[in-house]
Amino acid sequence: MKRIVLFVLACLFSLTMVAQEKKSKNKKVEFKVAGNCGMCEKRIEKAAYSVKGVKNAEWHSDHGDIHLVIDETKCSAEDVAKAIAAVGHDTGSVKAQDSVYDKLHGCCLYERMK
């Protein structure tokens, strides 16, 4: 009888664990990041890697987007977007400050949306 009760409790506990929303440790994320050149690529990827939880970051100048693999238990895509905007590059959700954008190298001054 004791074993049956323990088995039922273990089944209920496992069902509760499955029902909870799990945050992925290897979530793939993609969003737009404005930039022009190789210097932009280095700056954008360095900013992305500065966020704890970013496992991989690749910015593609031809498409103007960044592909990330992040640990959602440590960071979010919004955290990465804020870090990238802080170094002068507009993202789909966060705009860089004008003062930071103005300090970018001449070839890195991309066309900003108003």
Short mmCIF file of C-alpha atoms in Angstrom, two decimals:
data_model
loop_
_atom_site.label_atom_id
_atom_site.label_comp_id
_atom_site.label_asym_id
_atom_site.label_seq_id
_atom_site.Cartn_x
_atom_site.Cartn_y
_atom_site.Cartn_z
CA MET A 1 0.00 0.00 0.00
CA LYS A 2 2.83 2.35 0.89
CA ARG A 3 4.45 1.75 -2.51
CA ILE A 4 1.22 2.53 -4.35
CA VAL A 5 0.84 5.85 -2.52
CA LEU A 6 4.45 6.77 -3.26
CA PHE A 7 3.97 5.82 -6.92
CA VAL A 8 0.84 7.97 -7.23
CA LEU A 9 2.58 10.91 -5.56
CA ALA A 10 5.58 10.54 -7.89
CA CYS A 11 3.26 10.52 -10.93
CA LEU A 12 1.44 13.65 -9.75
CA PHE A 13 4.74 15.41 -9.07
CA SER A 14 6.07 14.57 -12.54
CA LEU A 15 2.86 15.84 -14.17
CA THR A 16 3.23 19.15 -12.31
CA MET A 17 6.79 19.51 -13.54
CA VAL A 18 5.75 18.92 -17.17
CA ALA A 19 2.86 21.40 -16.94
CA GLN A 20 5.15 24.30 -15.97
CA GLU A 21 6.53 26.51 -18.71
CA LYS A 22 10.20 25.78 -19.16
CA LYS A 23 12.74 28.34 -20.27
CA SER A 24 15.10 27.00 -22.86
CA LYS A 25 18.84 26.87 -22.31
CA ASN A 26 19.49 26.92 -26.05
CA LYS A 27 16.83 29.16 -27.57
CA LYS A 28 17.46 30.49 -31.07
CA VAL A 29 16.56 34.17 -31.49
CA GLU A 30 16.79 36.48 -34.47
CA PHE A 31 16.13 40.22 -34.83
CA LYS A 32 17.14 43.21 -36.97
CA VAL A 33 20.24 45.24 -36.12
CA ALA A 34 21.32 48.25 -38.18
CA GLY A 35 24.93 48.46 -39.33
CA ASN A 36 27.16 48.56 -42.40
CA CYS A 37 30.58 46.96 -42.22
CA GLY A 38 33.02 44.58 -40.57
CA MET A 39 33.69 47.03 -37.73
CA CYS A 40 29.95 47.11 -37.06
CA GLU A 41 29.90 43.31 -37.03
CA LYS A 42 32.66 43.14 -34.41
CA ARG A 43 31.02 45.81 -32.25
CA ILE A 44 27.55 44.23 -32.45
CA GLU A 45 28.75 40.70 -31.71
CA LYS A 46 30.97 41.91 -28.86
CA ALA A 47 28.00 43.73 -27.31
CA ALA A 48 25.85 40.60 -27.66
CA TYR A 49 28.50 38.39 -26.02
CA SER A 50 28.78 40.87 -23.14
CA VAL A 51 25.33 39.74 -21.97
CA LYS A 52 25.53 36.79 -19.61
CA GLY A 53 23.69 33.87 -21.16
CA VAL A 54 24.54 34.50 -24.82
CA LYS A 55 26.09 31.33 -26.21
CA ASN A 56 26.42 32.31 -29.87
CA ALA A 57 26.00 35.56 -31.81
CA GLU A 58 26.37 36.11 -35.56
CA TRP A 59 25.43 39.38 -37.26
CA HIS A 60 24.87 39.27 -41.01
CA SER A 61 25.48 42.55 -42.81
CA ASP A 62 23.75 41.38 -45.99
CA HIS A 63 20.44 40.81 -44.17
CA GLY A 64 20.96 43.21 -41.28
CA ASP A 65 19.96 40.68 -38.64
CA ILE A 66 21.60 38.91 -35.76
CA HIS A 67 21.21 35.21 -35.01
CA LEU A 68 21.60 34.31 -31.34
CA VAL A 69 21.59 31.23 -29.18
CA ILE A 70 20.73 32.27 -25.61
CA ASP A 71 20.09 30.69 -22.25
CA GLU A 72 16.67 32.09 -21.32
CA THR A 73 17.27 31.34 -17.67
CA LYS A 74 20.05 33.98 -17.69
CA CYS A 75 18.98 36.60 -20.27
CA SER A 76 16.36 37.58 -22.81
CA ALA A 77 16.47 38.83 -26.38
CA GLU A 78 15.49 42.26 -25.03
CA ASP A 79 18.60 42.28 -22.79
CA VAL A 80 20.78 41.64 -25.85
CA ALA A 81 18.97 44.31 -27.89
CA LYS A 82 19.61 46.86 -25.12
CA ALA A 83 23.32 45.97 -25.00
CA ILE A 84 23.62 46.37 -28.77
CA ALA A 85 21.77 49.71 -28.72
CA ALA A 86 24.12 50.88 -25.96
CA VAL A 87 27.06 50.65 -28.40
CA GLY A 88 25.25 52.68 -31.08
CA HIS A 89 23.26 50.25 -33.23
CA ASP A 90 19.48 50.40 -33.56
CA THR A 91 17.63 47.12 -33.15
CA GLY A 92 14.08 46.15 -33.99
CA SER A 93 12.93 47.03 -30.49
CA VAL A 94 15.51 49.46 -29.03
CA LYS A 95 16.90 52.61 -30.61
CA ALA A 96 20.46 53.71 -29.84
CA GLN A 97 20.98 57.11 -28.23
CA ASP A 98 21.91 59.84 -30.71
CA SER A 99 25.02 60.76 -28.72
CA VAL A 100 26.36 57.19 -28.95
CA TYR A 101 25.43 56.84 -32.63
CA ASP A 102 27.24 60.11 -33.46
CA LYS A 103 30.50 58.69 -32.04
CA LEU A 104 30.56 55.73 -34.47
CA HIS A 105 33.25 55.65 -37.18
CA GLY A 106 32.23 57.32 -40.45
CA CYS A 107 31.73 54.08 -42.37
CA CYS A 108 29.54 52.73 -39.56
CA LEU A 109 26.98 55.56 -39.74
CA TYR A 110 24.01 53.64 -41.12
CA GLU A 111 20.79 55.25 -42.32
CA ARG A 112 18.50 55.66 -39.31
CA MET A 113 14.74 55.37 -39.44
CA LYS A 114 12.88 58.37 -38.07
#
